[in-house]
XYZ file of C-alpha atoms in Angstrom:
524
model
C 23.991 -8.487 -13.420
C 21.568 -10.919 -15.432
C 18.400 -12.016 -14.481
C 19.742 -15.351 -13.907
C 22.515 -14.453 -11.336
C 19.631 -12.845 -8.556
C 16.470 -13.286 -9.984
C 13.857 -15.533 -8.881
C 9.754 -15.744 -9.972
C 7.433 -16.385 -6.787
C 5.905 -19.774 -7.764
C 7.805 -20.372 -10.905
C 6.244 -24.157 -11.354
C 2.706 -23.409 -9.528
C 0.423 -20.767 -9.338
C -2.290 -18.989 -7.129
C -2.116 -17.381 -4.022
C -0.615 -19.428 -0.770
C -4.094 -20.851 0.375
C -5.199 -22.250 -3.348
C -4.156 -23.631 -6.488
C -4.917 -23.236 -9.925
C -7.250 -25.795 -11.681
C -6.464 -27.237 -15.428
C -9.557 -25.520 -15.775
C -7.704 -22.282 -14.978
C -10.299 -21.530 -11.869
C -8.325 -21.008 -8.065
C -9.767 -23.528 -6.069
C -9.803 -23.585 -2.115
C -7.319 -26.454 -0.909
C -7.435 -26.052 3.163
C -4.486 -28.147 3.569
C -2.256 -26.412 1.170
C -1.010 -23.524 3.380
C -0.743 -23.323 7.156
C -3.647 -20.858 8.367
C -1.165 -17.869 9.236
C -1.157 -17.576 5.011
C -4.437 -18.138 4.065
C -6.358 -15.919 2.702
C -9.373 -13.667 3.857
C -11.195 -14.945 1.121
C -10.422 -18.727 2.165
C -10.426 -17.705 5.766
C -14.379 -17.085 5.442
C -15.146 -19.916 3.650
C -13.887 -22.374 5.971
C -15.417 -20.457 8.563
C -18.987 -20.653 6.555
C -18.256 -24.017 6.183
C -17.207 -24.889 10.230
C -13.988 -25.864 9.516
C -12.870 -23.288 11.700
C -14.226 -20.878 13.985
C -13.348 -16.994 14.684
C -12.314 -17.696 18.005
C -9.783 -20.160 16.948
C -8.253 -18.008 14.135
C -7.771 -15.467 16.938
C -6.184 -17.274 19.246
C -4.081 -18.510 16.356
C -3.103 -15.121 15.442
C -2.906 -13.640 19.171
C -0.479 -16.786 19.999
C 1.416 -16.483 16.492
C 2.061 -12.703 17.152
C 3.049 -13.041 20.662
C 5.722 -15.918 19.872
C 7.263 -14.066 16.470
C 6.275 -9.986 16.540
C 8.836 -9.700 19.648
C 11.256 -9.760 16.152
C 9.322 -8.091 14.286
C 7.203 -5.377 16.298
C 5.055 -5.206 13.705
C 1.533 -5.043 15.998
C 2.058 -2.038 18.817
C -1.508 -1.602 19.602
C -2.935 -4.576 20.492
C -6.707 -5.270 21.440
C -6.659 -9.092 22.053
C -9.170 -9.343 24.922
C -11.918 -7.217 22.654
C -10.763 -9.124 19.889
C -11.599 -12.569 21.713
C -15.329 -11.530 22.507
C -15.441 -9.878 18.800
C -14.426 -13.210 17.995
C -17.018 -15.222 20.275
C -19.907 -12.776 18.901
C -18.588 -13.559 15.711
C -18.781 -17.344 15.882
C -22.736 -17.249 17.840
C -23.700 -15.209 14.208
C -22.411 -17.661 12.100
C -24.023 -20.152 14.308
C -26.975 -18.420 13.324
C -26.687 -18.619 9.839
C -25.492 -14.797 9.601
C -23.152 -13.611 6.847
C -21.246 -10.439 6.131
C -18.406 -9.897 3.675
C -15.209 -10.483 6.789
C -17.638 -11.877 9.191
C -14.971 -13.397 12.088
C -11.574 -12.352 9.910
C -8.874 -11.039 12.298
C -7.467 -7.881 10.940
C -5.191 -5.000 11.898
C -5.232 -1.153 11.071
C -2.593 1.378 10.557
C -2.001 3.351 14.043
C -3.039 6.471 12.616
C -6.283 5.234 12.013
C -9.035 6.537 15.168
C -10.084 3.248 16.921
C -12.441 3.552 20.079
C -9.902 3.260 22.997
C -6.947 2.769 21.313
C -3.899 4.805 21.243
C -3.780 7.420 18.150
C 0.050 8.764 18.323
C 1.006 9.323 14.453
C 3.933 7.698 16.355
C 4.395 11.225 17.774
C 5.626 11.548 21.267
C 3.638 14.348 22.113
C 0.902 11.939 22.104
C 1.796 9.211 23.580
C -1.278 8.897 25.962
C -3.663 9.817 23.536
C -6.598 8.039 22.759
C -9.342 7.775 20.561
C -13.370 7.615 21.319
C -14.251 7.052 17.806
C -13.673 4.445 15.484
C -12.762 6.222 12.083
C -15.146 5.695 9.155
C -13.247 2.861 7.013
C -12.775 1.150 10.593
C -16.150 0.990 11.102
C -17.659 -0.003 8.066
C -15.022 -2.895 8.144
C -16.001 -3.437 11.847
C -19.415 -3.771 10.557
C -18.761 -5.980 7.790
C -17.469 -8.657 10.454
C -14.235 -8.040 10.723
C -12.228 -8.720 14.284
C -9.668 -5.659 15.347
C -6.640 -7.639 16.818
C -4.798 -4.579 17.154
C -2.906 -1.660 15.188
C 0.528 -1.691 13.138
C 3.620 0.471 13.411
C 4.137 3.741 11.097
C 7.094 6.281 11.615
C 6.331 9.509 13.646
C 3.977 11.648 11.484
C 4.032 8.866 8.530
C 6.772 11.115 7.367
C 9.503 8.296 6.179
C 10.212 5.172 4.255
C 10.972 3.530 7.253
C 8.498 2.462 10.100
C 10.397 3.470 13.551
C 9.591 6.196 16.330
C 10.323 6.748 20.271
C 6.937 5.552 21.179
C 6.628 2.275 19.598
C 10.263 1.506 18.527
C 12.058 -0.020 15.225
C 10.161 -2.262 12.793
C 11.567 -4.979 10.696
C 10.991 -6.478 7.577
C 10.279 -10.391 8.076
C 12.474 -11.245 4.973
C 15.280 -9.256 6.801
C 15.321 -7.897 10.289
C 18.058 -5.486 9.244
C 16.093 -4.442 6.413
C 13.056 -2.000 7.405
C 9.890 -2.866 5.917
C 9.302 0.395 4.713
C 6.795 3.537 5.204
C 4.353 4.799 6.536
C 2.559 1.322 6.469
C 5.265 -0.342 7.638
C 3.730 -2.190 10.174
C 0.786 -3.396 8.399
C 2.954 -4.661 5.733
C 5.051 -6.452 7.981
C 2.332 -8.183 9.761
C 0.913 -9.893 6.296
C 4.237 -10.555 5.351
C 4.882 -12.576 8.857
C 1.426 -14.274 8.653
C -0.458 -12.338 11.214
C -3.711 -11.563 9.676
C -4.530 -11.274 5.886
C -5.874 -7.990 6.089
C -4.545 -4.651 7.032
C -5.913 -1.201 6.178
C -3.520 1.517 5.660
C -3.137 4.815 4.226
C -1.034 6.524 1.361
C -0.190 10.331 0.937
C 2.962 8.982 -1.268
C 3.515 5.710 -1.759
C 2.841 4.833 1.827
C 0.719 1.509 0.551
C 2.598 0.570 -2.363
C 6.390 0.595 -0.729
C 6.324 -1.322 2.029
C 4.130 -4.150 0.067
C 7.402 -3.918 -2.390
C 9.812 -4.294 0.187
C 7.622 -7.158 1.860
C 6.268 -8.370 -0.948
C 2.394 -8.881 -0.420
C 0.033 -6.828 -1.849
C -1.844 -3.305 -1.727
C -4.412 -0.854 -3.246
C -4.327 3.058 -3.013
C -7.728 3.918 -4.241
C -8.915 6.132 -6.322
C -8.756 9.862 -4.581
C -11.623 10.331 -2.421
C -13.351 6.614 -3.263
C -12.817 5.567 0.731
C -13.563 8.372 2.874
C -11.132 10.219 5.499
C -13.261 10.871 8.335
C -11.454 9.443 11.643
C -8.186 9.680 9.673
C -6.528 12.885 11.080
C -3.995 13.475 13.861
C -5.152 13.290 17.193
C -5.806 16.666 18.437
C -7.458 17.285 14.831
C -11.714 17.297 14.391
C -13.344 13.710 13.470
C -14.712 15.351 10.461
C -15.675 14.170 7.110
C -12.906 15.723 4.475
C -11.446 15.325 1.029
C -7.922 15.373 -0.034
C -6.218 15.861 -2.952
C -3.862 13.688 -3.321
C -3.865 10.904 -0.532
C -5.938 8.053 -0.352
C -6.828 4.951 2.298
C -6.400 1.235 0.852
C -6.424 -2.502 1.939
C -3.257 -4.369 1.754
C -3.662 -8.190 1.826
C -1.531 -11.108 0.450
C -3.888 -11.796 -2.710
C -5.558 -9.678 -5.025
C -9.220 -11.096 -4.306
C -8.413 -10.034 -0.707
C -8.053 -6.000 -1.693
C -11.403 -6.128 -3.888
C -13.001 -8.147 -0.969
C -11.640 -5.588 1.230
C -12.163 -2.313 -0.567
C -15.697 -3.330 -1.422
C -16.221 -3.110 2.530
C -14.802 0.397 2.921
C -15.596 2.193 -0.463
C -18.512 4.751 -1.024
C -19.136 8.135 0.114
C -19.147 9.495 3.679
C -22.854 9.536 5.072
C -22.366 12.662 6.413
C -21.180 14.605 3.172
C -21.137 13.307 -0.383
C -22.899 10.165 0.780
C -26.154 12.518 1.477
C -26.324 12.889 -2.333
C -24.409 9.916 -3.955
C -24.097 6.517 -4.096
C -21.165 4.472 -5.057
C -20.917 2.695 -9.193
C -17.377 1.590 -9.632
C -17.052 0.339 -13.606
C -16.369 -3.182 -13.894
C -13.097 -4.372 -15.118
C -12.097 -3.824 -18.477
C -11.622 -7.199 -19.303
C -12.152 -10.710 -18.077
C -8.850 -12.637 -19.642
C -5.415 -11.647 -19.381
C -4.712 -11.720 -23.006
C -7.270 -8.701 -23.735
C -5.548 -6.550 -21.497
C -3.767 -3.658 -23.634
C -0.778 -2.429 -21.121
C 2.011 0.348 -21.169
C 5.354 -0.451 -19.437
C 7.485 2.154 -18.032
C 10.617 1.350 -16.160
C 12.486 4.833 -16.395
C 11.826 8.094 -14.818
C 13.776 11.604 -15.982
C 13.910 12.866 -12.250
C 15.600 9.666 -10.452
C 17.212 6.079 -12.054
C 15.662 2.638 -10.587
C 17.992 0.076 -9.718
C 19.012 -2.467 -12.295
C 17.210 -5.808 -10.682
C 13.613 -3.507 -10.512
C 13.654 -3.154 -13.896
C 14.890 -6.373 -14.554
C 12.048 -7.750 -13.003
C 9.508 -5.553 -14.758
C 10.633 -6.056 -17.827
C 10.405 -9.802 -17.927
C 7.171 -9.726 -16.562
C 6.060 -7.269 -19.974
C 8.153 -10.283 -21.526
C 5.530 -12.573 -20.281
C 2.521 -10.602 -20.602
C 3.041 -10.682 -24.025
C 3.574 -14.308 -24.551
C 0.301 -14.780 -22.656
C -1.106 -13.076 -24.970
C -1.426 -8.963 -23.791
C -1.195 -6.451 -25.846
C 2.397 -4.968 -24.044
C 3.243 -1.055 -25.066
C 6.789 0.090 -24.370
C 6.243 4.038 -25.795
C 3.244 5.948 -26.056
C 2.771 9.164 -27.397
C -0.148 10.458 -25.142
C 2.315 9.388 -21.924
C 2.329 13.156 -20.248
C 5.149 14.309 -19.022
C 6.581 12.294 -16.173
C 9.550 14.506 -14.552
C 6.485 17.486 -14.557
C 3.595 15.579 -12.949
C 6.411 14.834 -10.090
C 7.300 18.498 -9.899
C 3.811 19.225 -9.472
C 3.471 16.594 -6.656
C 6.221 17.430 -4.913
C 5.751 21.465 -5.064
C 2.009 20.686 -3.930
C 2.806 17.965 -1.427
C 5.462 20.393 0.739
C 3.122 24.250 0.188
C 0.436 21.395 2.016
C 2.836 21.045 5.134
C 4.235 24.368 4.994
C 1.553 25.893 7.311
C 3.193 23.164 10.798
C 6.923 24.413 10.032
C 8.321 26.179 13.161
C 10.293 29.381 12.801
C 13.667 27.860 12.499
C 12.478 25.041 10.028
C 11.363 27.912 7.554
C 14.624 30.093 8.211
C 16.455 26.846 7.075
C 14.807 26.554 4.167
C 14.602 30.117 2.775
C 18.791 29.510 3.397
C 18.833 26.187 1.325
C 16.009 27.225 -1.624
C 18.161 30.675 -1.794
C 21.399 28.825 -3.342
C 19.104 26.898 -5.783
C 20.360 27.395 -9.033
C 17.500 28.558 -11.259
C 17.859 25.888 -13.654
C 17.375 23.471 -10.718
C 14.328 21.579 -10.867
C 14.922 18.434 -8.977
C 12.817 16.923 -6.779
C 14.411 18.047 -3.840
C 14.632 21.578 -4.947
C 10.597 21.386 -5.629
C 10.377 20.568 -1.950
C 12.405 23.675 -1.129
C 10.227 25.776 -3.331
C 6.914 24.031 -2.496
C 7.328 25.277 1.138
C 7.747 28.853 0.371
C 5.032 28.724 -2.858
C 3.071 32.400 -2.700
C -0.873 31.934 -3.040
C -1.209 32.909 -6.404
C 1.616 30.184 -7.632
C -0.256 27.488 -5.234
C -3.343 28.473 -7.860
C -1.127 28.013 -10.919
C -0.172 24.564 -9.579
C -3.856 23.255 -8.981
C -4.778 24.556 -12.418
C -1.576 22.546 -14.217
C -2.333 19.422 -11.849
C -5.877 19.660 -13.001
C -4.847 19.811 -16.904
C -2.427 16.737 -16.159
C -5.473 15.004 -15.105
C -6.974 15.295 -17.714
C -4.077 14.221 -20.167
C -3.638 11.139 -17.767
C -6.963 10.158 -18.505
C -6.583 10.469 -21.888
C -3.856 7.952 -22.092
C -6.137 5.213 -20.627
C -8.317 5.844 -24.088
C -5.490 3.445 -25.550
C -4.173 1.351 -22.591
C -6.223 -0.566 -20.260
C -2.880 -0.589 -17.232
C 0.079 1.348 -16.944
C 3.038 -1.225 -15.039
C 5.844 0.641 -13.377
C 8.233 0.695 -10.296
C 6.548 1.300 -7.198
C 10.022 2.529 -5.856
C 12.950 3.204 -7.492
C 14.994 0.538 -5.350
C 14.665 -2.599 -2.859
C 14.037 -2.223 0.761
C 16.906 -1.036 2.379
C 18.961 -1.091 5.737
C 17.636 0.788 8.846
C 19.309 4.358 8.514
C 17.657 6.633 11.663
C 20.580 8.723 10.607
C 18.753 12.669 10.219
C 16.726 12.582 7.645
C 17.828 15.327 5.293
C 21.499 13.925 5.767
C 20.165 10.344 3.802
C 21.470 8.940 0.992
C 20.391 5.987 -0.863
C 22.031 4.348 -3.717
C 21.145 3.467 -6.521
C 23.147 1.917 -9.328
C 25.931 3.332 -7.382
C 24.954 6.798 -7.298
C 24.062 8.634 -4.453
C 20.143 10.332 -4.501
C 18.586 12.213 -2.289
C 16.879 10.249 0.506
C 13.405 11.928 0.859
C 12.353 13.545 -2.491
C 13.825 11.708 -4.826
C 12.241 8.551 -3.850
C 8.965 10.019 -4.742
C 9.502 9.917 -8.532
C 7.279 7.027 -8.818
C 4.732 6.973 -6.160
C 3.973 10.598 -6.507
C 2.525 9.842 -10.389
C -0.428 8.215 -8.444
C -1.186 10.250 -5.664
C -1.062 13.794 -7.895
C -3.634 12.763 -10.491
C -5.659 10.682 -8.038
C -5.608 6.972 -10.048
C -5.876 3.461 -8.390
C -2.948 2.106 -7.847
C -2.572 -1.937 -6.927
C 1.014 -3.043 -6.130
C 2.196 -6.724 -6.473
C 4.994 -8.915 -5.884
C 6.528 -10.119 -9.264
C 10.031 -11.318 -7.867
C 12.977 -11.743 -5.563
C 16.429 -10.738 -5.843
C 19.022 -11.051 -3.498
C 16.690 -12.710 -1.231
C 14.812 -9.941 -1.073
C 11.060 -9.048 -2.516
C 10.302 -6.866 -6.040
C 7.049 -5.716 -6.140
C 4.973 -4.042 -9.377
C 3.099 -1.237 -9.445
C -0.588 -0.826 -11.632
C -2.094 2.165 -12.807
C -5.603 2.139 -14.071
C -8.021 5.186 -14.966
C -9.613 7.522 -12.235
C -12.752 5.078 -10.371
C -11.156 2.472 -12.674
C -10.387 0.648 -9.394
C -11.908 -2.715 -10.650
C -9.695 -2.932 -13.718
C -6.015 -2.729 -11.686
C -7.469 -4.917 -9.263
C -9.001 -7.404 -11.561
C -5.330 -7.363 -13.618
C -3.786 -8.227 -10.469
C -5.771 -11.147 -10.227
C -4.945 -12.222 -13.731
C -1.152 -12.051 -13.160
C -1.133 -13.841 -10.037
C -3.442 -16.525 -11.026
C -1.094 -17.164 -14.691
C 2.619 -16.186 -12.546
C 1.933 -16.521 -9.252
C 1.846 -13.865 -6.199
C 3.110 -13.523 -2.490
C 4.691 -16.528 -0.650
C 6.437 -16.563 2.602
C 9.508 -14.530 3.418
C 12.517 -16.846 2.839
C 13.367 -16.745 6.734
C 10.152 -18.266 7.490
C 9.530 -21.581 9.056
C 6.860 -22.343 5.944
C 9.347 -21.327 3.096
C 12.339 -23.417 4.530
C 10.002 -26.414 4.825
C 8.728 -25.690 1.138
């Protein structure tokens, strides 16, 4: 395969997002005629709306109308709040009336189901809670509540966010718009879907490990997992859980969004400590970005991981984008020798990640696997055998583990002393069929071998998650008709500078655009 047989760049002759265009003076520009309003962006969105152009009520009906014509496809939005949305929407309009502003001040949005909103169901896509519902709005919710925004409804995940894929027996199958009989990924599936179909242009979501980044790779919009701990988790717990505030170490809330400005608009809204905890004590100071022009940008480029191979057109992709970095002027790294160790900050995650879980397994679950981690070779340390092991960990090795992930986080953060970005694979391979097949009997493929469905797939995302970094995923290309997305690394509360690259790269190479299936690509 050659770039030129499946390859394609997302607005290889213009630039910007799909609501704007790039000036000669390099500056995106609104142009309100240049997209249809299901793919404009938040940013846009509130500018007309500042401006009268449009008002929140219409943009609501638009997207309550759009949803209930398409989604039936899709089923993308399961939760849906339209009649609070349409007086959100009317209380929205008699502020700007006033002369009020806030930062998403009549911008429909959706949230993750897992998220607590007031009177909503709160399932985790689990049928044992199927009637369950929430009397609390969860902290991010609220602040973006606050900052304007108008709750249309919430998006599919897969039952406990445990999967790639976005399905359960509550809610039903999700598909990916640039496919239907390709999922659009997990566990914010649904979210992902919904920008990718032209729903809203915001949608917050959540990601324990890679639950952000993949499905904006398979749908190709855009996402941020924040630095660990920058948004708090309060509200974000399963539903017969306490609504209080908590850390994590590892997971992390993030917007997702079809343009980079969007996720810094976004993330600005729901950032800073919980008022209740760390907030008591601390306010928020995010650094800047790095740099202001593409070219200063010093980046390290990784397209190969020890523990699991990444498909031939990812890395295809990836690399020609470091090919064009570099002719724009970036300073493009394809070695380092302060990289730490890739294949043992996995192990690390994925041991860690499964001890976390270990304390839900039922009786027969553990006798399984105390059968399966007993014919482990010693030598084996594969991802899936770390999962084995990370469910049976003692105490005393579950110490050993946070000390070495606490010395990788440190080494981590000494590599971005001499890069600015690390680019990599947000996944090892394209969205992929629906398979509802058991989970531990999956297989993917990948350059025609056959990899373990569940761990394997973690090589990548897990790098993020474990040492806590911001992580902003992009689409870069297609191939095969289908989305490639690329993942950006920055330094710990260096959330400004993966953003602000993402920017930079869309604005010189172009971003999302529609799914190919869509009525506005085919007219294109």
């Amino acid at each position: 395969m050659t770039p030129s047989d499946t390859l394609s760049h997302p607005f290889p002759e213009q630039t910007g997002d799909a609501g704007s265009r790039r000036s000669a003076a390099g500056e995106l520009r609104e142009t309100p005629d240049s997209a249809p309003v299901e793919y404009r962006t938040a940013t846009d969105l509130a500018a007309a709306l500042v401006a009268r152009k449009i008002s929140s009520l219409e943009l609501v009906e638009n997207a309550i109308a759009y949803i209930e014509a398409v989604d039936e496809k899709i089923n993308a939005v399961v939760v849906r709040d339209f009649d609070r949305a349409r007086d959100a929407a009317r209380l929205a309009d008699a502020k700007l009336h006033r002369g009020a502003r806030a930062p998403l001040l009549g911008i429909p949005i959706t949230v993750k189901e897992h998220f607590h909103v007031a009177g909503l169901q709160t399932t985790w896509g689990n049928p044992a809670y199927h009637e369950w519902r929430s009397n609390i709005d969860a902290l991010a919710v609220q602040r973006l509540k606050a900052a304007g925004a108008v709750l249309l409804g919430k998006t599919n995940v897969p039952n406990q966010n445990g999967d790639w894929q976005s399905y359960n027996d509550i809610y039903g199958t999700t598909n990916n718009p640039w496919n239907p009989a390709f999922t659009p990924g997990g566990s914010s599936g649904g979210g992902a879907a919904a920008l990718a179909a032209g729903y809203v242009p915001l949608e917050l979501g959540w990601d324990g490990g890679g639950s952000l980044r993949t499905p904006a790779h398979f749908c190709g919009v855009f996402s941020h997992k924040a630095s660990l701990n920058l948004v708090p988790l309060r509200g974000l717990s399963p539903p017969d859980a306490p609504i209080v505030p908590r850390r994590d170490e590892g997971a992390a809330i993030g917007p997702m969004a079809r343009g980079a400005i969007d996720l810094e608009l976004a993330l600005s809204v729901v950032a800073g400590p919980d008022e209740l905890s760390d907030g008591v004590g601390y306010n928020l100071s995010l650094p800047p970005a790095r740099h202001a022009q593409l070219a200063d940008f010093r980046v390290l480029m990784i397209d190969q991981h020890p523990l699991c191979p990444t498909s031939d057109s990812i890395r295809i992709a990836l690399n020609d984008m470091g090919d064009r970095l570099s002719k724009a002027g970036c300073t493009v790294l394809r070695h380092s020798p302060k990289l730490p160790d890739l294949a043992l900050t996995s192990q690390v995650f994925e041991k860690l990640s499964f001890a976390k879980r270990s304390a839900k397994l039922l009786p027969e679950e553990r006798t399984e696997i105390e059968r399966r981690a007993r014919e482990l070779a010693p030598h084996d340390h594969s991802l899936v055998a770390c999962m084995l092991r990370g469910y049976l960990i003692s105490h005393a090795e579950w110490v050993a583990l946070c000390q070495l992930r606490d010395d990788l986080r440190a080494r981590w953060q000494a590599l971005f002393e001499d890069v600015d970005v690390v680019l990599c694979p947000p996944f090892s391979v394209q969205t992929f069929k629906h398979d509802h097949s058991p989970m531990l009997s999956r297989k993917i493929e990948i350059n025609g071998t056959s990899r373990h469905y569940r761990c394997d797939l973690h090589a990548w995302a897990g790098i993020a998650n474990m040492i806590g970094l911001p992580s902003t995923t992009m689409p870069i290309a297609e191939s095969n008709g289908l989305p490639i997305g690329m993942q950006i690394m920055g330094g710990f509360l260096e959330d400004r500078t993966t953003l602000g690259f993402a920017a930079l790269v869309e604005l010189d190479f172009g971003g999302f655009r529609p799914p190919c299936c869509s009525p506005t690509r085919r007219n294109s």
